[in-house]
C-alpha positions as a LaTeX table, in Angstrom:
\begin{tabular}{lrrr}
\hline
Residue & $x$ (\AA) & $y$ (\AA) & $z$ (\AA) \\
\hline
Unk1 & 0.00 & 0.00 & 0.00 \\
Unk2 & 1.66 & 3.27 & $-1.19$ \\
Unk3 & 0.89 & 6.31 & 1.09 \\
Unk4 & 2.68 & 9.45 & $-0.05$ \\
Unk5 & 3.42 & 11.76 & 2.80 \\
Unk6 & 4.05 & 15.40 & 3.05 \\
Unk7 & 4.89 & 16.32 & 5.65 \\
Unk8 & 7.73 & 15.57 & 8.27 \\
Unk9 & 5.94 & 15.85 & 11.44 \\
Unk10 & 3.36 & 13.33 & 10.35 \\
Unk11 & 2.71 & 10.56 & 13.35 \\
Unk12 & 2.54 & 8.13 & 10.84 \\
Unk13 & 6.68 & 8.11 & 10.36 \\
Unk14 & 7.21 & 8.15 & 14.14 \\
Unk15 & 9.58 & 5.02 & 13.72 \\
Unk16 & 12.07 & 7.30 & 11.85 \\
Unk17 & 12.12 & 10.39 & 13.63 \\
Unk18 & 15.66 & 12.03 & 14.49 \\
Unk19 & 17.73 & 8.70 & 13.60 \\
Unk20 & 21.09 & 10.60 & 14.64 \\
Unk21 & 19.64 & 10.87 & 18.52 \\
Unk22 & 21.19 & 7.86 & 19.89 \\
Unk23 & 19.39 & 8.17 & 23.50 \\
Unk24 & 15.92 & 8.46 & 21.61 \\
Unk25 & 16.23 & 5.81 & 19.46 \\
Unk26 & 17.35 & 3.37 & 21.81 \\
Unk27 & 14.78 & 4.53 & 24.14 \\
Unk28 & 12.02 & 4.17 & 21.07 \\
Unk29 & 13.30 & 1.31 & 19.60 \\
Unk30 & 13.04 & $-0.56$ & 22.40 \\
Unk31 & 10.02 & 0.48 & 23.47 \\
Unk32 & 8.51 & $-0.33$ & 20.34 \\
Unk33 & 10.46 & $-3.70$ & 19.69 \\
Unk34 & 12.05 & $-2.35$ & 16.07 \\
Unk35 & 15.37 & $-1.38$ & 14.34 \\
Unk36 & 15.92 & 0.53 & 10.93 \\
Unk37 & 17.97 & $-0.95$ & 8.08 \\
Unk38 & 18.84 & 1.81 & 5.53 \\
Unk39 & 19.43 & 0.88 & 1.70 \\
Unk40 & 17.91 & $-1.58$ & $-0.71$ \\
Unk41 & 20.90 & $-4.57$ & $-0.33$ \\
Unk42 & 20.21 & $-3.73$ & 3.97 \\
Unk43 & 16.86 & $-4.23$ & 3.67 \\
Unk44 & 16.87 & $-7.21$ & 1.57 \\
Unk45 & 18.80 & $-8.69$ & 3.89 \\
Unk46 & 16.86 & $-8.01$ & 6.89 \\
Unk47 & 13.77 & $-9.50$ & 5.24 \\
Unk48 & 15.74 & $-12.76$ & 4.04 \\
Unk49 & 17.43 & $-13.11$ & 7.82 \\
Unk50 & 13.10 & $-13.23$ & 8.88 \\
Unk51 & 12.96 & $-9.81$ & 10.10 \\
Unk52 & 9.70 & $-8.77$ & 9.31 \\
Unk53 & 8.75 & $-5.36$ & 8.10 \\
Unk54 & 6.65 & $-2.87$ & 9.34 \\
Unk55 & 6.94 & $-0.31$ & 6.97 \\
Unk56 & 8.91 & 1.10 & 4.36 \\
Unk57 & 9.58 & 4.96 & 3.71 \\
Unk58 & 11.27 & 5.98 & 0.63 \\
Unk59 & 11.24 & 8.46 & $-2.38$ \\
Unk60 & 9.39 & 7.54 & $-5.54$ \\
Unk61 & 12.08 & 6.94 & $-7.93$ \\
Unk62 & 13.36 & 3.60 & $-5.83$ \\
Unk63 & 9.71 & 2.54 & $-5.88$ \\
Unk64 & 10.87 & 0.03 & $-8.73$ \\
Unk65 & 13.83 & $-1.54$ & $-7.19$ \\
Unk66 & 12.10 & $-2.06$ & $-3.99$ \\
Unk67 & 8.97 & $-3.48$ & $-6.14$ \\
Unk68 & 9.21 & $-7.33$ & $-4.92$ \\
Unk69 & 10.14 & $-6.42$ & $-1.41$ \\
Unk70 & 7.39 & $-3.77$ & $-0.88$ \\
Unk71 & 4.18 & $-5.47$ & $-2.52$ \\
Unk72 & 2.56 & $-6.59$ & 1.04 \\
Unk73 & 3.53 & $-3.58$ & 3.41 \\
Unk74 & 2.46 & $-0.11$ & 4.20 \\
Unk75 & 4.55 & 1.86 & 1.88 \\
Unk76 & 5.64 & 5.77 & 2.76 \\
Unk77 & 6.49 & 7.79 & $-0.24$ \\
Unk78 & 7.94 & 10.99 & 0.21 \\
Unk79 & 10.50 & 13.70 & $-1.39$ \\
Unk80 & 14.18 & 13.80 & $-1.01$ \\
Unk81 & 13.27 & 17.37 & 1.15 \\
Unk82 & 10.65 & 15.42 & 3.15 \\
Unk83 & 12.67 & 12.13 & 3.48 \\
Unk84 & 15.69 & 14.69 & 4.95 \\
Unk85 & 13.44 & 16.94 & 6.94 \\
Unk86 & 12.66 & 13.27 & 9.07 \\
Unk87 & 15.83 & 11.47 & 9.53 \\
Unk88 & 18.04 & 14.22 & 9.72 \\
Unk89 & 20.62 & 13.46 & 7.05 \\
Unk90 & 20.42 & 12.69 & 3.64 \\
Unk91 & 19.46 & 9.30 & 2.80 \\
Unk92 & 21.64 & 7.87 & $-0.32$ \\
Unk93 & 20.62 & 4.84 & $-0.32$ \\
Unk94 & 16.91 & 5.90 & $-1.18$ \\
Unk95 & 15.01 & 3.68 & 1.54 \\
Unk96 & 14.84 & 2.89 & 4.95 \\
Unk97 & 12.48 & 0.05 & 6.52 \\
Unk98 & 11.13 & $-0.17$ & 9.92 \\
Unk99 & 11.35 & $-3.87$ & 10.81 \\
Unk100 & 10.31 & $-5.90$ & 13.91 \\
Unk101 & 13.27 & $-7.19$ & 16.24 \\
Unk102 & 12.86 & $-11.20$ & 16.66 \\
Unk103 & 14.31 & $-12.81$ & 20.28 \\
Unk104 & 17.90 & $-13.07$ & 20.23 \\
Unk105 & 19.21 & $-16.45$ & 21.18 \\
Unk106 & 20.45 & $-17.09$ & 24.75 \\
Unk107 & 24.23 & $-17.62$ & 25.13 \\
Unk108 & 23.54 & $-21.25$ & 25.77 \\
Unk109 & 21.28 & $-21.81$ & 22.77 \\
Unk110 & 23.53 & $-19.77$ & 20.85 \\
Unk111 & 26.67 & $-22.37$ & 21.98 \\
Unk112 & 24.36 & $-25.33$ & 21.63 \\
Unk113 & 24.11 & $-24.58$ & 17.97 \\
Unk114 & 20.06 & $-24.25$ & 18.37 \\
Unk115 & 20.15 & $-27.99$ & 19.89 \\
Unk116 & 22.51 & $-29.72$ & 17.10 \\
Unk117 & 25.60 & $-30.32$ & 17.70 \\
Unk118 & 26.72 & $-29.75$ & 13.83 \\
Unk119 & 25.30 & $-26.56$ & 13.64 \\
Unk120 & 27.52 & $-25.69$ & 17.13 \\
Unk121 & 29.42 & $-23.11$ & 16.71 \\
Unk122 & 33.37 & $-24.08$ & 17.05 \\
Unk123 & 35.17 & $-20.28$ & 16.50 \\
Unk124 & 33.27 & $-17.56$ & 17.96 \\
Unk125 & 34.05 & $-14.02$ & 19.63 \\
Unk126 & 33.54 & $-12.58$ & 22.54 \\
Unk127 & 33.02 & $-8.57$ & 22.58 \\
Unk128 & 33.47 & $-6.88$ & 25.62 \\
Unk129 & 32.23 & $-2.77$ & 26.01 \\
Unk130 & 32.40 & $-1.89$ & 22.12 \\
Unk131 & 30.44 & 1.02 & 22.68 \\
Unk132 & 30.62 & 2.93 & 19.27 \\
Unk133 & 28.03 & 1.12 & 16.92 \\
Unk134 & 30.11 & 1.63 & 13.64 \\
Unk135 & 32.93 & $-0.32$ & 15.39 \\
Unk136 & 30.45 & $-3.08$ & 16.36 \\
Unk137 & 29.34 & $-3.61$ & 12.88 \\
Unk138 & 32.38 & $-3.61$ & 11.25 \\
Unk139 & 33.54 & $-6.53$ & 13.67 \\
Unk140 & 30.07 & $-8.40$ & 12.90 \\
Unk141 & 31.46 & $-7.77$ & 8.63 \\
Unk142 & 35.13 & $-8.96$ & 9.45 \\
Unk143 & 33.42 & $-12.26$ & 11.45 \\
Unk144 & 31.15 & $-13.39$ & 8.71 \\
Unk145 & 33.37 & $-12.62$ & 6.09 \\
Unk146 & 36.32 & $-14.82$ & 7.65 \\
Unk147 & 34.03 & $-17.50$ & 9.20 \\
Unk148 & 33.63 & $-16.76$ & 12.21 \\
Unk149 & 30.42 & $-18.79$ & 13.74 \\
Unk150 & 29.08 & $-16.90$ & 16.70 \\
Unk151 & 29.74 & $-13.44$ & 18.27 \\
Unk152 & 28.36 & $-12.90$ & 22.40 \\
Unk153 & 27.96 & $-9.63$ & 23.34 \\
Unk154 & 29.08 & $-8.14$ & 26.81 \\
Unk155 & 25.74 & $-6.50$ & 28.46 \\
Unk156 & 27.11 & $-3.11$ & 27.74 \\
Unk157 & 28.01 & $-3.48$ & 24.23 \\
Unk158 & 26.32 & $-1.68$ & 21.47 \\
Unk159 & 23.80 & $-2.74$ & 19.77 \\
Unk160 & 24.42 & $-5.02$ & 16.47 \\
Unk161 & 20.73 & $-3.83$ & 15.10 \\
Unk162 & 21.29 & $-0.23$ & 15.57 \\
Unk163 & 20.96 & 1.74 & 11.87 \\
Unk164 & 25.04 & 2.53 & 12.16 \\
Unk165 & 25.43 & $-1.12$ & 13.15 \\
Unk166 & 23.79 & $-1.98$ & 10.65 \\
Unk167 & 24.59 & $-0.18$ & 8.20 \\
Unk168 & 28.46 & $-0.58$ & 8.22 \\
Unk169 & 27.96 & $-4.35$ & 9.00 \\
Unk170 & 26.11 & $-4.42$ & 4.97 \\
Unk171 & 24.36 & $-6.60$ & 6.81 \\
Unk172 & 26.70 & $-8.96$ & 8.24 \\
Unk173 & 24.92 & $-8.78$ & 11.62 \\
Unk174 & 21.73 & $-10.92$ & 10.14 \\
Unk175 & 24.12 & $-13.49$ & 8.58 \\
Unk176 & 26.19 & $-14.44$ & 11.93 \\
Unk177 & 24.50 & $-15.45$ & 15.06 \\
Unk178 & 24.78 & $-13.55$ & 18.55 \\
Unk179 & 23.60 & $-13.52$ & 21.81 \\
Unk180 & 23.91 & $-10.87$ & 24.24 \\
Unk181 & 25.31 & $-11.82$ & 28.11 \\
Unk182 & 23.38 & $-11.11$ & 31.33 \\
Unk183 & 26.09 & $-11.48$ & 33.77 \\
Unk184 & 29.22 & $-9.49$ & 32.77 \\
Unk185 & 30.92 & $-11.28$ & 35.86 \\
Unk186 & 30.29 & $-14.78$ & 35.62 \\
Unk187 & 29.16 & $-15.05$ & 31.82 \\
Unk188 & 32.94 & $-16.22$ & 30.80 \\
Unk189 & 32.16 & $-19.48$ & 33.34 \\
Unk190 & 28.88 & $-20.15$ & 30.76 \\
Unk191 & 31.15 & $-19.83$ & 27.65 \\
Unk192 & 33.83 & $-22.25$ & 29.07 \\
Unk193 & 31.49 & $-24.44$ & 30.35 \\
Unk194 & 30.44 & $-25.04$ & 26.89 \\
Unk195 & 33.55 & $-26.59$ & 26.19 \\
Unk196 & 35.18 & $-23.51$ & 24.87 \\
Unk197 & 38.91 & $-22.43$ & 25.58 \\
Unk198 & 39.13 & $-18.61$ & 26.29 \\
Unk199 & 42.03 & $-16.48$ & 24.24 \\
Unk200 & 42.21 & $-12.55$ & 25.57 \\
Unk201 & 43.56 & $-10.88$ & 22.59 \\
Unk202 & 45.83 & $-8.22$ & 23.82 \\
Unk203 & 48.95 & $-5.49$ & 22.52 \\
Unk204 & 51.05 & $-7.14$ & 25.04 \\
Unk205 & 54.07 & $-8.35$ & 22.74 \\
Unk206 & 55.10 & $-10.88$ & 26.06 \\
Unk207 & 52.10 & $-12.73$ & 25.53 \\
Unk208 & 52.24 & $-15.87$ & 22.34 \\
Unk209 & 51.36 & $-14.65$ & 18.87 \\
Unk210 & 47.83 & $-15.81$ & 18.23 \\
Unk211 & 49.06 & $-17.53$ & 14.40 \\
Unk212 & 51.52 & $-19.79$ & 17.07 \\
Unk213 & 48.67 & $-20.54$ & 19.56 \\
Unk214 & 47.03 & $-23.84$ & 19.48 \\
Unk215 & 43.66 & $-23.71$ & 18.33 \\
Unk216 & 42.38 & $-27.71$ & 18.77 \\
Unk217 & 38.79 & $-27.60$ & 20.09 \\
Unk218 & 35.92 & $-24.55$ & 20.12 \\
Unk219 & 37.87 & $-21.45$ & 20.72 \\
Unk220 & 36.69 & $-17.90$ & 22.22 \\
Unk221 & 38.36 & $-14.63$ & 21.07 \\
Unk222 & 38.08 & $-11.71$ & 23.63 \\
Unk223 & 37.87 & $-8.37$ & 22.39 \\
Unk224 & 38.04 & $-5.46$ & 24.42 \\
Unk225 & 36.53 & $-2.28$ & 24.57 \\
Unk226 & 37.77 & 0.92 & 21.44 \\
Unk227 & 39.92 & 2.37 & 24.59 \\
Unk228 & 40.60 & 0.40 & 27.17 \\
Unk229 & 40.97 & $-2.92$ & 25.66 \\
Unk230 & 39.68 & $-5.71$ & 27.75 \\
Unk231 & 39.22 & $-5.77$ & 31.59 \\
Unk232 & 41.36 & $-7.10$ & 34.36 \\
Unk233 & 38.74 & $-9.13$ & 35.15 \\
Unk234 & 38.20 & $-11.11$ & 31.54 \\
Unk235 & 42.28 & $-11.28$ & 31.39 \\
Unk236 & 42.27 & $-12.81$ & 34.56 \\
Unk237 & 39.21 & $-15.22$ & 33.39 \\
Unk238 & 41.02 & $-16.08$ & 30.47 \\
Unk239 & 42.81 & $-19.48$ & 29.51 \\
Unk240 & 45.51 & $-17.46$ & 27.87 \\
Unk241 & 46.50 & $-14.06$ & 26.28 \\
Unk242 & 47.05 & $-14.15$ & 22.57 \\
Unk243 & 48.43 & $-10.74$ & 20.98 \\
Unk244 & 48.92 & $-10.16$ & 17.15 \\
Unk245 & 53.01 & $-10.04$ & 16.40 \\
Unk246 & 53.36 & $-6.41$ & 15.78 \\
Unk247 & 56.61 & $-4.93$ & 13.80 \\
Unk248 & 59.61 & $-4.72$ & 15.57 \\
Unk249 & 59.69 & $-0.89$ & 14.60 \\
Unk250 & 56.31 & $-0.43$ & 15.41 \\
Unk251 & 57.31 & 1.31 & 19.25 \\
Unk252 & 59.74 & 3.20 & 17.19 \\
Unk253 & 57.15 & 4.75 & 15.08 \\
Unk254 & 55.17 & 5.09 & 18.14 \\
Unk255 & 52.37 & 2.34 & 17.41 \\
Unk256 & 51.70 & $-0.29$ & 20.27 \\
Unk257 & 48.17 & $-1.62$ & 18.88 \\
Unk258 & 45.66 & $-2.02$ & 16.41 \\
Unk259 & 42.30 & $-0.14$ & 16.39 \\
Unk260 & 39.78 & $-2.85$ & 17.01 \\
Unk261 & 38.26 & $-3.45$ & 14.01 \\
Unk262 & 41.54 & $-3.94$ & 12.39 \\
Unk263 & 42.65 & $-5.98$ & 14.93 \\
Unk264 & 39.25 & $-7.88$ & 14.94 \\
Unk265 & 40.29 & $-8.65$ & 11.16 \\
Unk266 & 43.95 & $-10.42$ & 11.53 \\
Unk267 & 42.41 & $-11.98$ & 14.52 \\
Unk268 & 39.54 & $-13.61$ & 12.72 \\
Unk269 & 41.71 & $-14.54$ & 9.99 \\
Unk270 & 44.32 & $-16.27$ & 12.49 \\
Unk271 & 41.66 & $-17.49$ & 14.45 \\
Unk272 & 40.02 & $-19.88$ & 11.62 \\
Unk273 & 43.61 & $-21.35$ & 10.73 \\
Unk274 & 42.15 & $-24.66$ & 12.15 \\
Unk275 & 38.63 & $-23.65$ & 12.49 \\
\hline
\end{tabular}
């Protein structure tokens, strides 16, 4: 159903109000049980992952592309002023659909594979406080495109459905499985006690070179947090530290680490060497 649209302040486009205001669209997204996925390929794959869709607002000339995706929703059609005057920003990709969030696994039924033991994840990572969305989707792109399995979440970390997550994910985050922790403290015991050996990946040089570590069995990879890297407390949890073998000049030139999504990258690489 096409409705063309006006006017910015109509109710009927409350989903996509101020998309820039984190704080408000956590607060409404959650409240209303939805996400956003921006851009044709996006929303595609939202609707093939199951998501379903509540509505669809766009500009008239992506009417056709969207044609197959769009023929049993409530359609919003608007101008390229209208479409800016909502979100905020100017929307390249020509759409944006409001979709309905489905229950995320459980850590356990995320581990247990959904109850089969082939479909059990054997490589999977383990974020802790990535707080800046963009940096959480790009991890979610670098897992699925190196075969990663699973990713669990720390309670604090962003979220993997935000529009930014999304969006620089291309929609890796509907094509890998996660699960978000409830216990920051003791969620490392539930991980191991699915049979899983914990790695803390960290710039310590002292610690063994993740391509030299063995990797027989499921593995965990802990990431830390954009600043601080990962806490005491998940070092001291951990089976081992693992760093990435940096270049002997690299203290010269003043470099100790990796940004995390780079280092999420050569880890995820190294980490699938046996996986």
């Amino acid at each position: 159903m096409l409705i063309p649209v006006d006017d910015a302040a109509d109710p009927r486009l409350a989903d996509y109000v101020r998309l820039r205001d984190v704080d408000l669209r956590r607060s409404l997204e959650g409240e209303r049980g939805l996400f956003v996925a921006e851009g044709e390929k996006v929303i595609r794959r939202a609707v093939g992952a199951g998501y379903p869709v509540r509505s669809v607002l766009t500009t008239p000339k992506w009417l056709d592309h969207l044609a197959d995706v769009i023929a049993d929703v409530t359609v919003y059609v608007v101008t390229d002023e209208v479409m800016e005057g909502i979100t905020g920003f100017r929307v390249h990709r020509g759409a944006l659909a409001s979709m309905e969030r489905l229950r995320p696994p459980s850590v356990a039924e995320l581990l247990a594979g959904g109850g089969s033991s082939a479909d059990a994840p054997r490589r999977i990572l383990l974020l802790e406080d990535l707080v800046d969305h963009g940096n959480v989707g790009a991890v979610f792109r670098c897992a699925a495109a190196l075969g990663v399995g699973a990713i669990v979440l720390s309670p604090r970390c962003a979220d993997p459905l935000y529009r930014r997550s999304v969006k620089v994910s291309m929609g890796a985050v509907f094509a890998i499985p996660w699960a978000r922790m409830d216990d920051w403290h003791g969620g490392l015991a539930e991980v191991r006690s699915a049979g899983f050996r914990l790695l803390a990946l960290t710039p310590d040089q002292s610690a063994v070179p993740l391509d030299e570590a063995p990797l027989d069995g499921p593995v965990a990879l802990m990431l830390g947090s954009e600043g601080d890297g990962l806490s005491s407390h998940w070092l001291k949890e951990a089976d081992a530290p693992v760093c990435i073998r940096m270049s002997p000049q690299a203290m010269d030139l003043g470099v100790d680490s990796l940004n995390v999504v780079a280092a999420a990258a050569i880890a995820c690489h190294g980490l699938m060497r046996n996986g």
